[in-house]
PDB file of C-alpha atoms in Angstrom:
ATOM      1  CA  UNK A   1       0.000   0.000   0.000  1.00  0.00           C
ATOM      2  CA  UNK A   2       1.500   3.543  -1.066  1.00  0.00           C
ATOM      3  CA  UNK A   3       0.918   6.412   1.456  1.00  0.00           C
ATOM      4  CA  UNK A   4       1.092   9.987   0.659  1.00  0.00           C
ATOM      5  CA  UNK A   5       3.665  12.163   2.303  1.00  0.00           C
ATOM      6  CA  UNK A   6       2.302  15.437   3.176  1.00  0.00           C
ATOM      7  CA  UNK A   7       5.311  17.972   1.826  1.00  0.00           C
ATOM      8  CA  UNK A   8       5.436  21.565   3.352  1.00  0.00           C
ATOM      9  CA  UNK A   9       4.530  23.825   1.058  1.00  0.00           C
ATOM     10  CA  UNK A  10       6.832  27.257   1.087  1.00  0.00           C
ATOM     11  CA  UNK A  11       5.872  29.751  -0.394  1.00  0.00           C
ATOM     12  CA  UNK A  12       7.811  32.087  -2.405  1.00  0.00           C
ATOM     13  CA  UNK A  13       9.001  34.961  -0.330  1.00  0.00           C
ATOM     14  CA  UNK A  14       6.800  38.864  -0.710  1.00  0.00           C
ATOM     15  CA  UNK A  15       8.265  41.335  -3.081  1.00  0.00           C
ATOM     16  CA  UNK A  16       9.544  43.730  -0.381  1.00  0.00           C
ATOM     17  CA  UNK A  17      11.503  40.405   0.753  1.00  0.00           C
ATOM     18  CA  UNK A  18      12.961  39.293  -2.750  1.00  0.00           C
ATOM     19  CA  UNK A  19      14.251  42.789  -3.142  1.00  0.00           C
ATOM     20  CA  UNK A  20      16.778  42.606  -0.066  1.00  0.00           C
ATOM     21  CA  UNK A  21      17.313  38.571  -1.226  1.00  0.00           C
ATOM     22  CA  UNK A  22      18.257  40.563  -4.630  1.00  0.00           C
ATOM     23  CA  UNK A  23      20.176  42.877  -2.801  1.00  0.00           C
ATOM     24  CA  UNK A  24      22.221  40.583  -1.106  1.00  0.00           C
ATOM     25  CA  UNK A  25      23.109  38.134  -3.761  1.00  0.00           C
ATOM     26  CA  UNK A  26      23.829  41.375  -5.923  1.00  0.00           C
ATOM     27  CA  UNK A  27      26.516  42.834  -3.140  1.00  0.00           C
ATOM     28  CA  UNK A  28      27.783  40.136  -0.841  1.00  0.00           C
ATOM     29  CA  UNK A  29      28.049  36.842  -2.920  1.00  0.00           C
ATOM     30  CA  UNK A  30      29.266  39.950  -5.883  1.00  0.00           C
ATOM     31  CA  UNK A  31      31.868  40.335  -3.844  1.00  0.00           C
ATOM     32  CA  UNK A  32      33.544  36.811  -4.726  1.00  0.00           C
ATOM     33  CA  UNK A  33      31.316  35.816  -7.302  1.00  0.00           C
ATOM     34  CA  UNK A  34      31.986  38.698  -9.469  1.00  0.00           C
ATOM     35  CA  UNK A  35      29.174  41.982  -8.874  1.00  0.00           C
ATOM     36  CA  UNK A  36      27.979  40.394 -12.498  1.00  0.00           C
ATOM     37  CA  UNK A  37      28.077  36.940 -10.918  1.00  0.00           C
ATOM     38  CA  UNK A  38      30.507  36.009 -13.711  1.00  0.00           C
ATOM     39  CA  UNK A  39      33.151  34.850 -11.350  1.00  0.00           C
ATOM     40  CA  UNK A  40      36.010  36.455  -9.112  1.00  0.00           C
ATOM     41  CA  UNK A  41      37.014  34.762  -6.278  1.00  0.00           C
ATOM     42  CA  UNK A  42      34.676  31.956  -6.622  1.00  0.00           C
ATOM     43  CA  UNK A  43      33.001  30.731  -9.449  1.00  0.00           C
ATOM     44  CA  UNK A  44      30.413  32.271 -11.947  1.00  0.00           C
ATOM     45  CA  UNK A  45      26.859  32.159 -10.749  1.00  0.00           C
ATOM     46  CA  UNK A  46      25.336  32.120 -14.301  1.00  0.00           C
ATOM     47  CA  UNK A  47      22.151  30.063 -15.861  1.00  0.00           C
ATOM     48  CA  UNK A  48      25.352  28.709 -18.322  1.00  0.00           C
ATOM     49  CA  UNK A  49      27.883  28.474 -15.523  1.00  0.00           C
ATOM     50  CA  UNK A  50      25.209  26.324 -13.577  1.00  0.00           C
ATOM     51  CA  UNK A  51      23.300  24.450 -16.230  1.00  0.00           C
ATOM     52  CA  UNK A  52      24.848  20.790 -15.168  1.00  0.00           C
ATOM     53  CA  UNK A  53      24.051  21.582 -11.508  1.00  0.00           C
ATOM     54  CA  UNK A  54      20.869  19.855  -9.950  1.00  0.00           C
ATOM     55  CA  UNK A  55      18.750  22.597  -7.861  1.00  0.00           C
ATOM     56  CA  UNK A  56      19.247  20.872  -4.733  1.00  0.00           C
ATOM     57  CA  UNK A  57      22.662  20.852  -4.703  1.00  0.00           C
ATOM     58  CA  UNK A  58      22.990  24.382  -5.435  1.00  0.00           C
ATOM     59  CA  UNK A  59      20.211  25.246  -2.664  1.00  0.00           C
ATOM     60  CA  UNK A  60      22.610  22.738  -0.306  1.00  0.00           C
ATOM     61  CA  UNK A  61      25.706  25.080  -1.092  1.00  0.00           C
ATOM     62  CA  UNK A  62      23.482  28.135  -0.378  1.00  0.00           C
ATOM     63  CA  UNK A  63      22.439  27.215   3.077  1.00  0.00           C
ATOM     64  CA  UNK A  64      25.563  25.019   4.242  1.00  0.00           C
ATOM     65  CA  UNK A  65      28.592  26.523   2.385  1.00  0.00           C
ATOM     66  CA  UNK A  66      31.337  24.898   1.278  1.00  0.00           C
ATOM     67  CA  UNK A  67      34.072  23.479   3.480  1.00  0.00           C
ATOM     68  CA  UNK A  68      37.515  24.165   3.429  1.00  0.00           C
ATOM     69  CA  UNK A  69      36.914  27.532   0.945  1.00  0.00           C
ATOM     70  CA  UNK A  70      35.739  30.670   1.300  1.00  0.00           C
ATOM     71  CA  UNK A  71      32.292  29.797   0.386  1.00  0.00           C
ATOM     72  CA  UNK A  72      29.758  30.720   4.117  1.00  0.00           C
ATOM     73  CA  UNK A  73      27.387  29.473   5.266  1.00  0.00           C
ATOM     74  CA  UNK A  74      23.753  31.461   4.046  1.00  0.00           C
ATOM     75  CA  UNK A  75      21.737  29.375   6.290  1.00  0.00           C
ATOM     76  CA  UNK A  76      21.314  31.746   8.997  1.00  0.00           C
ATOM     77  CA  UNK A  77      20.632  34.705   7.340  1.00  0.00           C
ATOM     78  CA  UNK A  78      17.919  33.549   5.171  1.00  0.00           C
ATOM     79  CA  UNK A  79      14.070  32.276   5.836  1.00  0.00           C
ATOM     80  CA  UNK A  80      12.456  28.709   4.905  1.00  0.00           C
ATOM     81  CA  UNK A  81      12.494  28.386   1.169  1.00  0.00           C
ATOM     82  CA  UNK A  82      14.829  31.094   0.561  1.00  0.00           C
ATOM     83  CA  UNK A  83      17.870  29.800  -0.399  1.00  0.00           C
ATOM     84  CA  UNK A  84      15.523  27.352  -3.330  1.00  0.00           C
ATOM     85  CA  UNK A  85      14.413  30.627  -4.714  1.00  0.00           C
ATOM     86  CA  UNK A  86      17.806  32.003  -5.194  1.00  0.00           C
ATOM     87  CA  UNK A  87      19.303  29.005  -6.356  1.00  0.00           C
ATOM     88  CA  UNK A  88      16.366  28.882  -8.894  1.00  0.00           C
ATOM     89  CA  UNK A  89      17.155  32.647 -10.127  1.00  0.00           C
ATOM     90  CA  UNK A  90      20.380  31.089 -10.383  1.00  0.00           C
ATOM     91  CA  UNK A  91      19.547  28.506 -12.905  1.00  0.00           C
ATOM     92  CA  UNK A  92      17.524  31.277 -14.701  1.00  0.00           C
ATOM     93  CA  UNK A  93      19.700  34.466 -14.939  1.00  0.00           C
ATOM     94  CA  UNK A  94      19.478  36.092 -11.789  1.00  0.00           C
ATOM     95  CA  UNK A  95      17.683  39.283 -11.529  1.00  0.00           C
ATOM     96  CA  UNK A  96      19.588  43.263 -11.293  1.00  0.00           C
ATOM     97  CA  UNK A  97      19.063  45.254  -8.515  1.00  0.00           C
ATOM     98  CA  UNK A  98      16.323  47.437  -8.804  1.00  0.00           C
ATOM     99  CA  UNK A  99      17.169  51.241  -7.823  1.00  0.00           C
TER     100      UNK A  99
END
């Protein structure tokens, strides 16, 4: 007999919210990653750059770093679901900062 697994559902953070997640990506992973996320320190952070890399992994690196290089930890700065919805602008051309 199959049973179904209830999955939290998270939704995608507000507007106001996704404009300081913008913000952050945009300024403090810009300041390895490149400020056009096209590498600097650490890697690029582009849709081509990031094409052969599953969206869990990338959400994994997000939230837990990445021992033994500069790479932080994200976890404790960010809310449930957050670090998915970066890594999926990520894998779709991450969005400018508005002014």
């Amino acid at each position: 007999m199959l049973m179904a697994v209830a999955l939290p559902v998270i939704a995608s953070p507000d507007t106001a919210r996704q404009r300081e997640l913008v913000r952050m990506v945009r300024q403090d992973c810009g300041s390895c990653h490149g400020m056009a996320l096209t590498g600097g320190l650490g890697p690029a952070l582009t849709p081509a750059a990031l094409a052969d890399k599953p969206l869990d992994s990338l959400e994994a690196v997000i939230e837990h770093g990445r021992p033994g290089t500069p790479m932080p930890p994200w976890r404790s700065m960010l809310r449930a679901g957050e670090s998915r919805w970066i890594a999926e602008r990520l894998l779709a051309g991450f969005p400018e900062e508005s002014r």
